[in-house]
Amino acid sequence: AQKITQTQPGMFVQEKEAVTLDCTYDTSDQSYGLFWYKQPSSGEMIFLIYQGSYDEQNATEGRYSLNFQKARKSANLVISASQLGDSAMYFCAMREGWGAAGNKLTFGGGTRVLVKP
Amino acid sequence: GAGVSQSPSNKVTEKGKDVELRCDPISGHTALYWYRQRLGQGLEFLIYFQGNSAPDKSGLPSDRFSAERTGESVSTLTIQRTQQEDSAVYLCASRSDIDGNTIYFGEGSWLTVV
């Protein structure tokens, strides 16, 4: 079974509108972390936001927020007020384990976002 | 340097040749990862180093792939007898023990096997 599932291979969003990117995960660990990365056409992986499994509040970083629904094992990324520069691939990832004991990040297949002017 | 540094940024090699890719992590980061990303696809885990512990090699696709790291310093990913399916971007990342929640990636080494 896939550990990280991103069901939207691609989507369009109108500039200045909000967009939600879906991510569901599968783990039996109680301690885990969820990440979102942005990968523009240049190829670099840009860290956006992190949510720990014990964090009670949804993480927010500027225009990015993570809608964490633990019981549903869902960690959707919300980008508010989309900008043309938001056009990129977006990857959800999970790290199982805690602190230095947790090792590899497992990535989903990604969602390509294209922001229309 | 301030970020994760990888070299070469681009490499074109002939099928059957060996290649070495280098990753210089952020200073003080004990954890280091290698990932492979084929064109248009997601990231595949290759190998993970944590300080002086035995590395997690569970993602290496074949015995043609190997990686080394001495302590908390530079890591080298070696691909022997390259094949065309090895063509991909090889991404390195490092993580601090202090803030284990942020993992920083380098810009990748683009490998093309012709």
CSV table of C-alpha atoms in Angstrom, one decimal:
chain,number,residue,atom,x,y,z
A,1,ALA,CA,0.0,0.0,0.0
A,2,GLN,CA,1.2,3.5,-0.7
A,3,LYS,CA,2.3,5.4,2.3
A,4,ILE,CA,1.6,8.8,0.8
A,5,THR,CA,-1.2,9.3,-1.7
A,6,GLN,CA,-1.7,12.5,-3.7
A,7,THR,CA,-4.8,11.9,-5.9
A,8,GLN,CA,-4.6,15.0,-8.0
A,9,PRO,CA,-1.9,14.7,-10.7
A,10,GLY,CA,-2.6,18.2,-11.9
A,11,MET,CA,-4.8,21.2,-11.4
A,12,PHE,CA,-5.4,24.7,-12.6
A,13,VAL,CA,-6.1,27.6,-10.3
A,14,GLN,CA,-7.1,31.2,-11.0
A,15,GLU,CA,-4.6,33.8,-9.7
A,16,LYS,CA,-5.7,35.2,-6.3
A,17,GLU,CA,-7.9,32.2,-5.5
A,18,ALA,CA,-7.2,29.6,-2.9
A,19,VAL,CA,-6.3,26.0,-3.8
A,20,THR,CA,-6.3,22.8,-1.8
A,21,LEU,CA,-3.9,20.0,-2.5
A,22,ASP,CA,-4.9,16.6,-1.2
A,23,CYS,CA,-2.6,14.3,0.7
A,24,THR,CA,-3.5,11.1,2.6
A,25,TYR,CA,-1.0,8.9,4.5
A,26,ASP,CA,-0.8,5.5,6.0
A,27,THR,CA,1.2,4.7,9.1
A,28,SER,CA,0.9,2.7,12.2
A,29,ASP,CA,3.3,4.9,14.1
A,30,GLN,CA,2.0,7.3,16.7
A,31,SER,CA,4.9,9.7,16.1
A,32,TYR,CA,5.3,11.0,12.6
A,33,GLY,CA,5.8,14.2,10.7
A,34,LEU,CA,4.2,15.5,7.5
A,35,PHE,CA,5.9,17.8,5.1
A,36,TRP,CA,5.0,19.7,2.0
A,37,TYR,CA,7.6,20.7,-0.6
A,38,LYS,CA,7.4,22.8,-3.7
A,39,GLN,CA,9.4,22.0,-6.8
A,40,PRO,CA,9.5,24.6,-9.5
A,41,SER,CA,10.6,23.9,-13.0
A,42,SER,CA,14.2,24.6,-11.9
A,43,GLY,CA,14.1,21.4,-10.0
A,44,GLU,CA,15.0,22.5,-6.5
A,45,MET,CA,13.0,21.2,-3.6
A,46,ILE,CA,11.7,24.0,-1.4
A,47,PHE,CA,10.4,23.2,2.1
A,48,LEU,CA,7.0,24.8,2.7
A,49,ILE,CA,5.4,23.6,5.9
A,50,TYR,CA,5.6,20.9,8.6
A,51,GLN,CA,3.0,19.3,10.8
A,52,GLY,CA,3.9,16.9,13.7
A,53,SER,CA,1.5,14.2,14.6
A,54,TYR,CA,1.2,15.6,18.1
A,55,ASP,CA,0.6,19.1,17.1
A,56,GLU,CA,-3.0,20.1,18.0
A,57,GLN,CA,-3.1,23.2,15.9
A,58,ASN,CA,-2.8,23.2,12.1
A,59,ALA,CA,0.5,24.5,10.9
A,60,THR,CA,0.6,27.8,9.0
A,61,GLU,CA,3.4,29.6,7.1
A,62,GLY,CA,2.4,32.8,5.4
A,63,ARG,CA,0.0,31.8,2.6
A,64,TYR,CA,0.5,28.1,3.3
A,65,SER,CA,-1.6,26.2,5.8
A,66,LEU,CA,-1.9,22.5,6.5
A,67,ASN,CA,-5.4,21.1,7.1
A,68,PHE,CA,-4.4,18.2,9.4
A,69,GLN,CA,-7.2,15.7,10.1
A,70,LYS,CA,-5.5,13.0,12.1
A,71,ALA,CA,-8.4,10.6,12.3
A,72,ARG,CA,-8.8,10.6,8.5
A,73,LYS,CA,-5.0,10.5,8.0
A,74,SER,CA,-5.2,13.6,5.8
A,75,ALA,CA,-2.8,16.5,5.5
A,76,ASN,CA,-4.0,18.8,2.8
A,77,LEU,CA,-2.1,21.9,1.8
A,78,VAL,CA,-4.0,25.1,1.3
A,79,ILE,CA,-2.4,27.9,-0.6
A,80,SER,CA,-4.3,31.2,-0.2
A,81,ALA,CA,-4.3,34.0,-2.7
A,82,SER,CA,-2.5,32.1,-5.5
A,83,GLN,CA,0.3,33.8,-7.4
A,84,LEU,CA,1.8,33.1,-10.8
A,85,GLY,CA,5.0,32.0,-9.0
A,86,ASP,CA,3.1,29.3,-7.2
A,87,SER,CA,3.0,27.3,-10.5
A,88,ALA,CA,5.1,24.2,-9.6
A,89,MET,CA,5.0,20.6,-8.5
A,90,TYR,CA,3.9,20.0,-4.9
A,91,PHE,CA,5.0,17.0,-2.9
A,92,CYS,CA,3.6,15.7,0.3
A,93,ALA,CA,6.0,13.6,2.4
A,94,MET,CA,6.0,11.7,5.7
A,95,ARG,CA,8.7,10.9,8.2
A,96,GLU,CA,8.0,8.1,10.6
A,97,GLY,CA,9.7,8.1,14.0
A,98,TRP,CA,10.7,10.9,16.3
A,99,GLY,CA,13.6,13.3,16.3
A,100,ALA,CA,16.9,11.9,15.3
A,101,ALA,CA,15.4,8.4,15.3
A,102,GLY,CA,13.2,9.0,12.4
A,103,ASN,CA,14.9,8.6,9.1
A,104,LYS,CA,13.7,8.6,5.6
A,105,LEU,CA,11.0,10.8,4.1
A,106,THR,CA,8.5,9.0,1.9
A,107,PHE,CA,7.1,11.1,-0.9
A,108,GLY,CA,3.8,11.1,-2.7
A,109,GLY,CA,3.6,11.3,-6.5
A,110,GLY,CA,3.1,15.0,-6.5
A,111,THR,CA,0.5,17.4,-7.8
A,112,ARG,CA,1.3,19.9,-10.6
A,113,VAL,CA,-0.3,23.3,-10.1
A,114,LEU,CA,-0.7,25.8,-12.8
A,115,VAL,CA,-1.8,29.3,-11.8
A,116,LYS,CA,-3.7,31.1,-14.6
A,117,PRO,CA,-3.6,34.9,-14.8
B,1,GLY,CA,28.2,27.1,2.7
B,2,ALA,CA,24.7,28.0,3.9
B,3,GLY,CA,22.9,25.2,2.1
B,4,VAL,CA,23.3,21.7,0.8
B,5,SER,CA,25.8,21.7,-2.0
B,6,GLN,CA,25.8,19.1,-4.8
B,7,SER,CA,28.2,18.5,-7.6
B,8,PRO,CA,28.3,18.1,-10.5
B,9,SER,CA,25.1,20.0,-11.3
B,10,ASN,CA,25.0,18.2,-14.6
B,11,LYS,CA,26.7,15.1,-15.9
B,12,VAL,CA,26.4,13.3,-19.2
B,13,THR,CA,28.1,10.0,-19.3
B,14,GLU,CA,28.3,7.0,-21.7
B,15,LYS,CA,26.5,3.8,-20.8
B,16,GLY,CA,28.8,1.5,-18.9
B,17,LYS,CA,30.9,4.2,-17.3
B,18,ASP,CA,31.0,4.8,-13.6
B,19,VAL,CA,29.9,8.1,-12.1
B,20,GLU,CA,30.4,9.8,-8.7
B,21,LEU,CA,28.0,12.4,-7.3
B,22,ARG,CA,29.0,14.5,-4.3
B,23,CYS,CA,26.9,16.0,-1.6
B,24,ASP,CA,28.2,18.5,1.0
B,25,PRO,CA,25.5,18.9,3.7
B,26,ILE,CA,24.8,21.8,5.9
B,27,SER,CA,27.4,22.1,8.6
B,28,GLY,CA,26.4,20.3,11.7
B,29,HIS,CA,23.7,18.2,10.1
B,30,THR,CA,24.1,14.6,11.2
B,31,ALA,CA,21.5,13.1,8.9
B,32,LEU,CA,21.9,12.9,5.2
B,33,TYR,CA,19.7,11.5,2.5
B,34,TRP,CA,20.0,10.6,-1.2
B,35,TYR,CA,16.9,10.5,-3.4
B,36,ARG,CA,16.5,9.8,-7.1
B,37,GLN,CA,13.9,11.5,-9.2
B,38,ARG,CA,13.2,10.4,-12.7
B,39,LEU,CA,11.7,12.9,-15.2
B,40,GLY,CA,8.1,13.7,-14.3
B,41,GLN,CA,8.1,11.4,-11.3
B,42,GLY,CA,8.2,11.6,-7.5
B,43,LEU,CA,11.3,11.1,-5.3
B,44,GLU,CA,12.6,7.6,-4.6
B,45,PHE,CA,14.5,7.1,-1.4
B,46,LEU,CA,18.0,5.6,-2.0
B,47,ILE,CA,20.0,5.8,1.2
B,48,TYR,CA,20.1,7.5,4.6
B,49,PHE,CA,23.1,8.3,6.9
B,50,GLN,CA,22.7,9.2,10.6
B,51,GLY,CA,26.0,10.1,12.2
B,52,ASN,CA,28.2,7.1,12.7
B,53,SER,CA,25.3,4.6,12.7
B,54,ALA,CA,25.0,2.0,10.0
B,55,PRO,CA,23.3,3.6,6.9
B,56,ASP,CA,19.8,2.6,5.8
B,57,LYS,CA,20.5,1.2,2.3
B,58,SER,CA,17.1,-0.2,1.8
B,59,GLY,CA,16.3,2.0,-1.2
B,60,LEU,CA,19.4,1.3,-3.3
B,61,PRO,CA,18.0,-0.3,-6.5
B,62,SER,CA,20.9,-2.6,-7.3
B,63,ASP,CA,24.5,-3.4,-6.3
B,64,ARG,CA,25.7,-1.0,-9.0
B,65,PHE,CA,24.7,1.8,-6.5
B,66,SER,CA,26.7,2.5,-3.4
B,67,ALA,CA,27.3,5.5,-1.1
B,68,GLU,CA,29.8,6.5,1.5
B,69,ARG,CA,29.9,9.1,4.2
B,70,THR,CA,32.6,9.6,6.8
B,71,GLY,CA,31.1,11.0,10.0
B,72,GLU,CA,29.1,14.2,9.4
B,73,SER,CA,30.9,15.3,6.3
B,74,VAL,CA,30.6,14.9,2.6
B,75,SER,CA,28.8,12.0,1.0
B,76,THR,CA,29.5,10.4,-2.3
B,77,LEU,CA,27.0,8.4,-4.3
B,78,THR,CA,28.6,6.1,-6.9
B,79,ILE,CA,26.9,4.4,-9.8
B,80,GLN,CA,28.9,1.7,-11.5
B,81,ARG,CA,28.4,0.6,-15.1
B,82,THR,CA,25.7,3.2,-15.7
B,83,GLN,CA,22.6,2.2,-17.6
B,84,GLN,CA,20.1,4.5,-19.4
B,85,GLU,CA,17.5,3.9,-16.8
B,86,ASP,CA,19.9,5.6,-14.3
B,87,SER,CA,19.2,8.9,-16.0
B,88,ALA,CA,17.6,11.1,-13.4
B,89,VAL,CA,18.1,13.9,-10.9
B,90,TYR,CA,19.9,12.7,-7.8
B,91,LEU,CA,18.9,14.9,-4.8
B,92,CYS,CA,20.7,15.1,-1.5
B,93,ALA,CA,19.2,16.4,1.7
B,94,SER,CA,20.4,17.0,5.2
B,95,ARG,CA,18.6,17.4,8.5
B,96,SER,CA,19.6,18.9,11.8
B,97,ASP,CA,19.2,17.1,15.1
B,98,ILE,CA,18.2,20.3,16.7
B,99,ASP,CA,15.4,21.0,14.4
B,100,GLY,CA,14.6,17.6,13.0
B,101,ASN,CA,11.5,18.9,11.4
B,102,THR,CA,13.1,20.7,8.5
B,103,ILE,CA,15.0,18.8,5.9
B,104,TYR,CA,16.9,20.8,3.3
B,105,PHE,CA,17.6,19.7,-0.2
B,106,GLY,CA,20.4,20.5,-2.5
B,107,GLU,CA,19.7,21.5,-6.1
B,108,GLY,CA,20.4,18.1,-7.4
B,109,SER,CA,22.8,16.4,-9.8
B,110,TRP,CA,21.2,15.9,-13.2
B,111,LEU,CA,22.6,12.6,-14.7
B,112,THR,CA,22.1,11.7,-18.3
B,113,VAL,CA,23.3,8.3,-19.6
B,114,VAL,CA,23.7,8.1,-23.3
